[in-house]
Short mmCIF file of C-alpha atoms and ligand atoms in Angstrom, two decimals:
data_model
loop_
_atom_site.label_atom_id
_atom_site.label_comp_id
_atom_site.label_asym_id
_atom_site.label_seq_id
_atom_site.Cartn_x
_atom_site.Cartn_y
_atom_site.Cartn_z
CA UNK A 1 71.02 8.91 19.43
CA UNK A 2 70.31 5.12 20.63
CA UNK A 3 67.67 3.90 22.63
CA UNK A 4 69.99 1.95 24.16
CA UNK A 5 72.09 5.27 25.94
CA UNK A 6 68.50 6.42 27.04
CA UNK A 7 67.84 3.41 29.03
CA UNK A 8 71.57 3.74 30.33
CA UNK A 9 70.76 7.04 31.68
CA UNK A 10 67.64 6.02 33.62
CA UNK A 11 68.94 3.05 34.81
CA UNK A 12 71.86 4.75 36.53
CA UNK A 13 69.77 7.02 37.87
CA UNK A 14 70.31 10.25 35.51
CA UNK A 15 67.80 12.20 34.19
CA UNK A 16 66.21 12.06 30.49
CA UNK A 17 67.21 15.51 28.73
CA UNK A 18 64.62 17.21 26.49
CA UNK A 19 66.09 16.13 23.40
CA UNK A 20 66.34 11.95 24.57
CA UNK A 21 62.92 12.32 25.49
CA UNK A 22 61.74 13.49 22.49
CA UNK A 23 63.73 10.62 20.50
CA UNK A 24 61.83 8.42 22.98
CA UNK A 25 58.50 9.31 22.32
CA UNK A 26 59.00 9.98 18.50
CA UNK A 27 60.41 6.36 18.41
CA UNK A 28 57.99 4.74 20.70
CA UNK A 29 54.81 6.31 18.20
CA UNK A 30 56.66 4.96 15.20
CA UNK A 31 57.30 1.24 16.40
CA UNK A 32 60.98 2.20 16.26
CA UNK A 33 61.92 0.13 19.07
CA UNK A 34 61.81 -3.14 21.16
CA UNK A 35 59.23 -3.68 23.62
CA UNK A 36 61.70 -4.75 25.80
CA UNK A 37 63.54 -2.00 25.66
CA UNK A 38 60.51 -0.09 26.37
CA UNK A 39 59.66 -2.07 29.16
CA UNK A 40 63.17 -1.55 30.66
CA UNK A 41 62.67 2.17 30.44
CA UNK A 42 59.60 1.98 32.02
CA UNK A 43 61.17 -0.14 34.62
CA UNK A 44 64.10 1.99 35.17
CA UNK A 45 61.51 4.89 35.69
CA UNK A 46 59.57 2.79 38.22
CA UNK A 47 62.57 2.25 40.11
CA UNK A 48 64.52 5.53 39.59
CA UNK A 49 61.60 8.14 39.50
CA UNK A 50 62.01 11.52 37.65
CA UNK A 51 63.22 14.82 38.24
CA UNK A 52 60.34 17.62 38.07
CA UNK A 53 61.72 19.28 34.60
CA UNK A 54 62.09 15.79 33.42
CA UNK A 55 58.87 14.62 34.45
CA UNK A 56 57.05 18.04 32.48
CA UNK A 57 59.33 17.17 29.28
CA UNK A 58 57.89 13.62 29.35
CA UNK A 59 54.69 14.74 29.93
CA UNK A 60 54.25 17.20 27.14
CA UNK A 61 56.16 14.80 24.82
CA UNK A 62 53.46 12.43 25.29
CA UNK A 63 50.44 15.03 25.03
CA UNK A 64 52.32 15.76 21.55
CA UNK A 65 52.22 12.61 20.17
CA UNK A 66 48.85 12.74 18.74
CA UNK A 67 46.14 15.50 18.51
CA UNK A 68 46.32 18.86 20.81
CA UNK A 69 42.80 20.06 21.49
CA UNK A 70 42.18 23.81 20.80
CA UNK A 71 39.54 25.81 22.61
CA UNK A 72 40.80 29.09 22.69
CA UNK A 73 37.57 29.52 20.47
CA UNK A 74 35.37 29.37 23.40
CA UNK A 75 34.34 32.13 25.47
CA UNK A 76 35.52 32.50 28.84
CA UNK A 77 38.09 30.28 30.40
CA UNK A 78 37.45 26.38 30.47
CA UNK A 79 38.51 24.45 33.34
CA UNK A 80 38.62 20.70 33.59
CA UNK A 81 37.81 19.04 36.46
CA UNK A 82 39.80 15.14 36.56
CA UNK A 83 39.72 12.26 39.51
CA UNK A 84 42.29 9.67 39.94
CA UNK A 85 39.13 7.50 40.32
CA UNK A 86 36.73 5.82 43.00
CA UNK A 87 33.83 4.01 43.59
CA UNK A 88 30.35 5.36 43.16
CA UNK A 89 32.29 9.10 42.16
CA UNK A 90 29.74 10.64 40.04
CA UNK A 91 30.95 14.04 40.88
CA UNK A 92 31.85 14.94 37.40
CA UNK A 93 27.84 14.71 36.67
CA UNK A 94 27.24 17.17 39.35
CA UNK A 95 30.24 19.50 39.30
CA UNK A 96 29.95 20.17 35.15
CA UNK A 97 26.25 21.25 34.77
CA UNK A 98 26.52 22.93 38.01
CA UNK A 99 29.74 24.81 36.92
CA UNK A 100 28.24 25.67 33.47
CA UNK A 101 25.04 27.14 35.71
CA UNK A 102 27.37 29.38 37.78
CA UNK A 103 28.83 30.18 34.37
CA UNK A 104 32.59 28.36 34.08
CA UNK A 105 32.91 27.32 30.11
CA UNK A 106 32.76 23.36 30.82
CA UNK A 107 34.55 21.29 27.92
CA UNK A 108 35.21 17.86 29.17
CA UNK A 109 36.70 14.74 27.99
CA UNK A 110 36.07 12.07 29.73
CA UNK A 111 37.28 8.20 30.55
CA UNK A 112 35.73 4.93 31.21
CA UNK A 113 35.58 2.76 34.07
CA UNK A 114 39.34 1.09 35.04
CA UNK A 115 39.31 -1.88 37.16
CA UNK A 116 36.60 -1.44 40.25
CA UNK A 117 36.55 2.21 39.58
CA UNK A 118 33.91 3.84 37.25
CA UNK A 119 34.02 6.24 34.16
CA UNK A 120 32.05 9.30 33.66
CA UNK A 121 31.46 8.09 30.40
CA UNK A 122 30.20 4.90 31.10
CA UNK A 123 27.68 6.15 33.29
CA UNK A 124 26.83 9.03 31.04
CA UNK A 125 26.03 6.22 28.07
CA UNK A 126 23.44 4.50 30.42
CA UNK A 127 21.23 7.50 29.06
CA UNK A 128 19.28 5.86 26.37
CA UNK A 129 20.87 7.44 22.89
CA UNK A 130 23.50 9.73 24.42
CA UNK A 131 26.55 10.12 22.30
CA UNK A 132 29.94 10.70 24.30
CA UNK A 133 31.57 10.54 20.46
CA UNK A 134 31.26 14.00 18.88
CA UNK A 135 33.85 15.83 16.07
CA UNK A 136 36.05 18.80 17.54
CA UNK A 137 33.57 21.20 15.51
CA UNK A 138 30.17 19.44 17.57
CA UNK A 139 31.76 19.23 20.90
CA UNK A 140 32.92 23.33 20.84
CA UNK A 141 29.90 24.42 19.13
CA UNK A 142 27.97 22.55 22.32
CA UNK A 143 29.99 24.24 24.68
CA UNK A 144 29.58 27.68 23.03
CA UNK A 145 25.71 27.06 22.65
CA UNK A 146 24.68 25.47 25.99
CA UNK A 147 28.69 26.20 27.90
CA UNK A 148 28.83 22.57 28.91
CA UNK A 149 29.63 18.94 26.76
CA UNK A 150 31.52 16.07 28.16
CA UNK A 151 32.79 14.13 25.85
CA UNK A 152 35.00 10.34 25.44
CA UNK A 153 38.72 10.95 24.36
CA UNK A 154 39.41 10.64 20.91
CA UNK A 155 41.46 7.95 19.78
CA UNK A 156 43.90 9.64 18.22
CA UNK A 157 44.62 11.70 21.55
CA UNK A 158 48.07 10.55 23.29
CA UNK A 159 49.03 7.33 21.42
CA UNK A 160 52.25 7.38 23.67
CA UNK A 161 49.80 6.84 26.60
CA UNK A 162 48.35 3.88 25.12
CA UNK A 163 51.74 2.02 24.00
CA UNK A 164 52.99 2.70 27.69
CA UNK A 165 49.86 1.98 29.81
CA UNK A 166 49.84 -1.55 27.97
CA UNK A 167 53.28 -2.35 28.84
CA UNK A 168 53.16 -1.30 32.70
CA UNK A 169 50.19 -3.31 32.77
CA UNK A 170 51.81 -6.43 31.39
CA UNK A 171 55.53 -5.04 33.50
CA UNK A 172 54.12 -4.44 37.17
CA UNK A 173 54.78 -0.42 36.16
CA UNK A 174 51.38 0.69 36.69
CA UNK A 175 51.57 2.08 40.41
CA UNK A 176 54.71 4.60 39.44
CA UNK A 177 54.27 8.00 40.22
CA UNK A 178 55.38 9.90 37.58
CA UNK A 179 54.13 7.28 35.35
CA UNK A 180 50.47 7.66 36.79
CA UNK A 181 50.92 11.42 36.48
CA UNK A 182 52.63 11.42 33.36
CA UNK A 183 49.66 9.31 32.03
CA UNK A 184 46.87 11.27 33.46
CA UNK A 185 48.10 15.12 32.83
CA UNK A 186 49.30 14.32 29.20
CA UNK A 187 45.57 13.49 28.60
CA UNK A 188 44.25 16.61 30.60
CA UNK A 189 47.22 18.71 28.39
CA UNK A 190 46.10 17.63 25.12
CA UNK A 191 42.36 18.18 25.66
CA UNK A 192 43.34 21.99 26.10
CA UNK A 193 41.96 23.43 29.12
CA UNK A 194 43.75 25.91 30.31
CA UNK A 195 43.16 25.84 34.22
CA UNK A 196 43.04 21.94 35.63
CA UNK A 197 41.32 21.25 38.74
CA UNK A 198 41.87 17.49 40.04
CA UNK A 199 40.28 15.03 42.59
CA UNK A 200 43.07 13.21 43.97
CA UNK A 201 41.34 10.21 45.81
CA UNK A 202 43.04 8.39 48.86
CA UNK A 203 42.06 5.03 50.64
CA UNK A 204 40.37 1.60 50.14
CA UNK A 205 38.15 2.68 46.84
CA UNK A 206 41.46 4.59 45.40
CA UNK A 207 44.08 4.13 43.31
CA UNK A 208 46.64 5.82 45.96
CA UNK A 209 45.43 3.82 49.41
CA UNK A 210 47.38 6.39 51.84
CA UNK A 211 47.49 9.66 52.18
CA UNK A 212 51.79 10.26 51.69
CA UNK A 213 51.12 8.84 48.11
CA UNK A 214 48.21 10.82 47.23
CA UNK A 215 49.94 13.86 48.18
CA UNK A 216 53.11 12.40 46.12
CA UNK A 217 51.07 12.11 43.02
CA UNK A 218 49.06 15.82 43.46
CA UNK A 219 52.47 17.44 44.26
CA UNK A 220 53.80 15.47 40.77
CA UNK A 221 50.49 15.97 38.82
CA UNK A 222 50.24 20.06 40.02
CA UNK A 223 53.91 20.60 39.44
CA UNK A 224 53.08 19.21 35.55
CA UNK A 225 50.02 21.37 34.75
CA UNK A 226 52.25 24.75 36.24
CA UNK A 227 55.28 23.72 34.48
CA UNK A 228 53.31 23.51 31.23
CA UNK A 229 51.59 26.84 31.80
CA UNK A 230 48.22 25.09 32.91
CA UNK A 231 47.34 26.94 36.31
CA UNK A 232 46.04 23.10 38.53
CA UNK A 233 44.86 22.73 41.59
CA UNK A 234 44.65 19.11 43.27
CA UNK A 235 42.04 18.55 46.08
CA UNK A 236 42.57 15.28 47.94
CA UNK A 237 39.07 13.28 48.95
CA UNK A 238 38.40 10.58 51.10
CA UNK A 239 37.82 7.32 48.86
CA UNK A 240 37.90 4.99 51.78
CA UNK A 241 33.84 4.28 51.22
CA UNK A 242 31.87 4.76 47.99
CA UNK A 243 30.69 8.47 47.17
CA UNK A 244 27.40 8.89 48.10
CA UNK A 245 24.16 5.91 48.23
CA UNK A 246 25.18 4.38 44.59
CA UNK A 247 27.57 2.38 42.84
CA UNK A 248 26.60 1.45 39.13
CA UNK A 249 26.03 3.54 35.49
CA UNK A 250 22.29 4.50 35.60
CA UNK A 251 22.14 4.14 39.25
CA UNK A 252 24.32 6.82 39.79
CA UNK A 253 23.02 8.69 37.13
CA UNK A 254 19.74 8.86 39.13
CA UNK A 255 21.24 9.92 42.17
CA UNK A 256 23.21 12.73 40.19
CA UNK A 257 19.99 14.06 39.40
CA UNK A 258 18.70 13.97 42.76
CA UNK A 259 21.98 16.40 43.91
CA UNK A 260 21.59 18.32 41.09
CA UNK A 261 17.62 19.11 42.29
CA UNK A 262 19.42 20.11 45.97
CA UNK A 263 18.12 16.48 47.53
CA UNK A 264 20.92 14.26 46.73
CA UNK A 265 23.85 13.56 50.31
CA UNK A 266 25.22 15.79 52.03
CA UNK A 267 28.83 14.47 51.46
CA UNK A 268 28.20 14.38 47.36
CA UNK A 269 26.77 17.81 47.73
CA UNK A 270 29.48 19.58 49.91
CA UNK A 271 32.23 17.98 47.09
CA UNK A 272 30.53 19.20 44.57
CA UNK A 273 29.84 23.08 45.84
CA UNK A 274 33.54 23.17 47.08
CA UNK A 275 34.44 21.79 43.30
CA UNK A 276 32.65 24.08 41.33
CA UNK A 277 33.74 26.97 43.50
CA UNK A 278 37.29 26.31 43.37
CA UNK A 279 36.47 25.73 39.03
CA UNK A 280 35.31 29.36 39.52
CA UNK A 281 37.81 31.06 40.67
CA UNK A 282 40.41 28.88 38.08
CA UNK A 283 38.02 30.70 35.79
CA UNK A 284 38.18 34.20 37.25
CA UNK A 285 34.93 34.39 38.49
CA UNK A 286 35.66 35.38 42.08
CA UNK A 287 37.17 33.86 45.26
CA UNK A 288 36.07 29.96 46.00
CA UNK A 289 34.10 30.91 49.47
CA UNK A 290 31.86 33.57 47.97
CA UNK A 291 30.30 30.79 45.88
CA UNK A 292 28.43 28.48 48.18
CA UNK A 293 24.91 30.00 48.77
CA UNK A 294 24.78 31.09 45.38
CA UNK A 295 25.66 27.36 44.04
CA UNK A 296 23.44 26.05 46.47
CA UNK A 297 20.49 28.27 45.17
CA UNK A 298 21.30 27.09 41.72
CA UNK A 299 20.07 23.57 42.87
CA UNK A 300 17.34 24.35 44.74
CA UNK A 301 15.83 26.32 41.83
CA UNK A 302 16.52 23.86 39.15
CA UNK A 303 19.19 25.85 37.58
CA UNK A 304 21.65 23.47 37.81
CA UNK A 305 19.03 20.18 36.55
CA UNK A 306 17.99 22.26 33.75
CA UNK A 307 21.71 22.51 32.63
CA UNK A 308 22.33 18.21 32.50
CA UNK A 309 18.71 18.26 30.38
CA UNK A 310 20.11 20.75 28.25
CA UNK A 311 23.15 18.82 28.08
CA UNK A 312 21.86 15.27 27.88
CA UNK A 313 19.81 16.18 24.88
CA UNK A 314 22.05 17.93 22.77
CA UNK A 315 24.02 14.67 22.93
CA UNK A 316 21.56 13.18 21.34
CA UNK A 317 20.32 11.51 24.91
CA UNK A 318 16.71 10.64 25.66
CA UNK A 319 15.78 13.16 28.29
CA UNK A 320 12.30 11.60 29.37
CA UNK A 321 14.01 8.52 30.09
CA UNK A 322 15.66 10.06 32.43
CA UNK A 323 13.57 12.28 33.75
CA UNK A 324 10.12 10.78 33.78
CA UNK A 325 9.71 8.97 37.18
CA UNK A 326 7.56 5.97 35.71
CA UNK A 327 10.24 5.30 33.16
CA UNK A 328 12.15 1.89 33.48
CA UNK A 329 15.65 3.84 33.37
CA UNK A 330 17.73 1.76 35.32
CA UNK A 331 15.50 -0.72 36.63
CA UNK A 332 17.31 -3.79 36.74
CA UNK A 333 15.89 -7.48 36.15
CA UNK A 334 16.31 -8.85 39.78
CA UNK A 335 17.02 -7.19 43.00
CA UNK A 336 18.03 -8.46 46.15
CA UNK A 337 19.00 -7.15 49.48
CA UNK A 338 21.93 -8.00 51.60
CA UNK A 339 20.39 -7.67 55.33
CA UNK A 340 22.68 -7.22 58.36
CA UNK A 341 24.19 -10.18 60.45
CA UNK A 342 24.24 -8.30 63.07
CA UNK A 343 22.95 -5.11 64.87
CA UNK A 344 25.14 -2.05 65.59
CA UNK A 345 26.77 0.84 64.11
CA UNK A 346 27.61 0.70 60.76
CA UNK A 347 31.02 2.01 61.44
CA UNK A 348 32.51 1.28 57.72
CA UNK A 349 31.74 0.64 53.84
CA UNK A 350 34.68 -0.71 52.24
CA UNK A 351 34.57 0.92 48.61
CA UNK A 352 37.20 -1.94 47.52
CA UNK A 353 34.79 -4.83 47.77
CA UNK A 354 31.50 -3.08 46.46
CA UNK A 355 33.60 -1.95 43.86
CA UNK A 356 34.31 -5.37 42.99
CA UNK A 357 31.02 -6.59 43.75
CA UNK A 358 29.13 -4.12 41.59
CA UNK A 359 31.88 -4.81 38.45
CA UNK A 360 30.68 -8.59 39.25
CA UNK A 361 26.74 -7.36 38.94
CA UNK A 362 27.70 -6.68 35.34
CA UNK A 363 28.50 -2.04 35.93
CA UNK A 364 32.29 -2.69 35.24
CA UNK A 365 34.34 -4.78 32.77
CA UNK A 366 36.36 -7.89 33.84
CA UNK A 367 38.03 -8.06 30.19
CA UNK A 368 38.30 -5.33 28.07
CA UNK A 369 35.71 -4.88 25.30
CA UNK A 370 32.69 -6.57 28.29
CA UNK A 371 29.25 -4.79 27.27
CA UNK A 372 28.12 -3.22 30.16
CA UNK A 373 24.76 -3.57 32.17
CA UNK A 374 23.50 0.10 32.93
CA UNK A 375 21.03 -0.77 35.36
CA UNK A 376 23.34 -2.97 37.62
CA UNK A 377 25.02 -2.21 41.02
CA UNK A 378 24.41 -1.36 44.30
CA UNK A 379 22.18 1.07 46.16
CA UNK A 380 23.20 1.47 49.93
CA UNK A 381 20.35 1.27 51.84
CA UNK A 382 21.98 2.10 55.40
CA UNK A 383 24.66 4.81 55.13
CA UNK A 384 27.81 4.58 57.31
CA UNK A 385 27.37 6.11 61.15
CA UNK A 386 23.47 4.59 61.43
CA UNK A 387 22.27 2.33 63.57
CA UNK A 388 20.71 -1.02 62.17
CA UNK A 389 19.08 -4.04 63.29
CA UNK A 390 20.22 -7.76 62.86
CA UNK A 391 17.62 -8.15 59.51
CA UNK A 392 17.76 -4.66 58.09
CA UNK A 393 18.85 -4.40 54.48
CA UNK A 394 22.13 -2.28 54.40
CA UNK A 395 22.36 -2.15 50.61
CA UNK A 396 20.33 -3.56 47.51
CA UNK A 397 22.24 -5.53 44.56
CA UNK A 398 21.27 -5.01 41.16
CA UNK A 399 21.78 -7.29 38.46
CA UNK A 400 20.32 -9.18 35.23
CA UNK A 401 20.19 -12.30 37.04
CA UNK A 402 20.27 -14.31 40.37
CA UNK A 403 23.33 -16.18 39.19
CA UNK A 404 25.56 -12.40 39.06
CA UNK A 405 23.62 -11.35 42.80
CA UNK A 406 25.01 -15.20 43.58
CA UNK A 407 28.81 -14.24 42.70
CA UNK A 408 28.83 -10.69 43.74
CA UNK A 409 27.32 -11.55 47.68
CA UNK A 410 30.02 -12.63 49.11
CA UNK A 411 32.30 -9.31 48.85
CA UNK A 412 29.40 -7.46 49.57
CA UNK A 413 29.35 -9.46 52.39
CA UNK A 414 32.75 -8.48 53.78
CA UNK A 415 32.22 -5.11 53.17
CA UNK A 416 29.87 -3.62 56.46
CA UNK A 417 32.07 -3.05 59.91
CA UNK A 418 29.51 -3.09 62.75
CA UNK A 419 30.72 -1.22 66.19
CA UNK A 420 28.54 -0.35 69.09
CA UNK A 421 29.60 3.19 69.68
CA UNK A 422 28.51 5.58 66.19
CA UNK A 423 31.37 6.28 64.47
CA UNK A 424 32.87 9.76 64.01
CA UNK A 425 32.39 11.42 60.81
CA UNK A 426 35.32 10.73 58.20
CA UNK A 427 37.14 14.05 57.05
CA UNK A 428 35.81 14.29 53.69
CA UNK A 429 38.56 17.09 52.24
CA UNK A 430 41.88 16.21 52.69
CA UNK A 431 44.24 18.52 52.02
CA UNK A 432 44.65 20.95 48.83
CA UNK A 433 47.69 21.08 46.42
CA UNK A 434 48.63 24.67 44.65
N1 LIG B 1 44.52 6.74 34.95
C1 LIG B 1 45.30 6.97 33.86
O1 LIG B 1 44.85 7.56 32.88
N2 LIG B 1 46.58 6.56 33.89
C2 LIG B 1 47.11 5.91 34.95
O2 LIG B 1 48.28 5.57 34.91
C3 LIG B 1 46.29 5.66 36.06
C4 LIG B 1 44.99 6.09 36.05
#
């Protein structure tokens, strides 16, 4: 077989057979080929798209190429919960110690932040000592101890994924459907969950910015995890404005915490009860509805707090840190607020911007390899819908100096829409994918 024939097929518009694709990704692992005959592939792909049995043969030849996770030594049945990424999404710090409360077997690999979106493992690490790095044997004998770890992917999971995501970055490949999909659910494959529940974001803060697209790439990430014999369900949110009051590692860490305890938003709340009840019946544990008063107890009576201590200090994490109110956790070295120019309705929050703003205060990377600064980002101080007076801080900037507030200001700037009528309440949920 030649490379050469496989990019042939693609480029006319045929579909890769099982056995090309296999050549493909055994080649691609071993250096066997050209980079630009790679990048034609890819391009071909981009332009050409993939059939559905295609698309799960890529898939699972690129979850092959490196290590398969195997839990089938835990009890019960684990169920990964995945988002296609947002600004201030902390939901994966809620929804897995919450999940593990109601009893779902919670073993979680996580990523890190990509471009003005966070990583749950970013934020996670602004715990003073917490390890995200543990050996197969540590991470399952977590989960069978305390039935919850969250963990960073190994390196030597999907190396196909890695090769390709650094060549659509440098080929203007990135925003291709089945390649996003392809990406994403031979990650989710290989760390070996059986049942895969996934946050499909839509709008300003999101990778997919309308909702036809978002429902393209559920459909195409849904129709992978079934064809490999991985039940998924896809929920689509609303990522037009950032999740909840905080964008930033150990900002949102706090406000995690404060959900977790039953006092965090109402929005971050209601996605994470309607999260870990759909997690619960992936698992078995009864239908999704039935769950919501009982979840909701869990937070109220510290249930669901007790289970992120438990898990923060098995991974080594410093618990008091976190915990103890007079700590300086996530106190940054200079604050400022940005007050309103006006008064009115704050009618919207564009995620975009304070997702680029709060990378600028130092929470995300603008090269790869950047150290991060835990305690920087943004707290909103005015949610959207509220009224505010010309003067009134609408959101606080947190930073290490008054040079970073300086270059992050004027996004945040652009950010606030002002109306005189209050807006009407954004549909949070939507759609679901099955
Ligand atoms: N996240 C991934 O892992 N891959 C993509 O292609 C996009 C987002």
């Amino acid at each position: 077989m030649l490379i050469h024939d496989i990019i042939t097929t693609k480029r006319d518009g045929g579909a890769l057979s099982s056995s090309q694709i296999e050549f493909f990704i055994k080649g691609l692992v071993g250096g066997s080929f050209g980079e630009e005959q790679v990048a034609a592939l890819l391009m071909a792909i981009y332009i050409h798209g993939m059939q559905e049995q295609e698309l799960v043969n890529f898939t699972l030849g690129m979850a092959n190429s490196g290590e398969m996770l195997d839990l089938s030594s835990l009890p019960g049945i684990p169920v990964d919960k995945h988002s296609t990424g947002g600004v201030g999404d902390k939901l994966t710090l809620v929804v897995a110690p919450l999940a593990a409360a109601a009893g779902v077997t919670v073993a979680k690999m996580s990523g890190r932040g990509l471009g003005h979106t966070g990583g749950t493992i970013d934020k996670l690490e602004a715990i003073p000592g917490l390890v995200t790095e543990l050996s197969e044997e540590a991470f399952l004998e977590q989960v069978r101890q305390i039935k919850v770890a969250i963990i960073s992917q190994s390196a030597s999971l999907v190396p196909a994924d890695k090769i390709l995501y650094d060549l659509r970055n440098r080929t203007a490949t990135v925003s291709s459907i089945p390649l996003i999909a392809s990406s994403i659910m031979s990650k989710k494959l290989a760390a070996g969950c059986g049942k895969i529940l996934l946050d499909v974001t839509v709008g300003q803060g999101a990778f997919m910015k309308d909702l036809p697209s978002a429902i393209a790439l559920a459909e195409a990430m849904v129709a992978i995890g079934n064809g490999a014999g991985r039940e998924t369900v896809a929920i689509l949110t609303n990522m037009d404005e950032p999740l909840g009051y905080t964008i930033g590692n150990g900002l949102e860490v706090k406000e995690a915490m404060q959900t977790l305890a039953g006092s965090g938003p109402e929005e971050l709340e209601e996605l994470a009860l309607l999260f870990v009840s759909e997690m619960m019946q992936l698992a078995g544990l009864g239908e999704a509805s039935s769950h919501l008063s009982y979840l909701r107890q869990l937070l109220l009576d510290g249930t669901a707090l007790q289970f992120f201590r438990r898990m923060v200090e098995a991974q080594g994490g410093d618990a008091t840190a976190v915990f103890d109110h007079t700590s300086t956790f996530a106190l940054a070295k200079v604050t400022q607020p940005y007050l309103a120019p006006q008064s009115g309705y704050v009618s919207k929050i564009n995620a975009l911007l304070l997702g680029e703003a709060a990378v600028l205060l130092g929470a995300g990377r603008l090269n790869k390899g950047d150290t991060l600064d835990m305690a920087a980002g943004i707290r909103l101080e005015c949610g959207r819908g509220k009224f505010t007076q010309i003067g009134e801080p609408l959101c606080q900037l947190h930073a290490a100096s008054d040079a970073l507030i300086a270059r992050a200001m004027p996004l945040v700037a652009q950010a606030f829409t002002f109306a005189a009528e209050p807006p009407k309440r954004p549909q949070q949920v939507l759609g679901r994918i099955i």
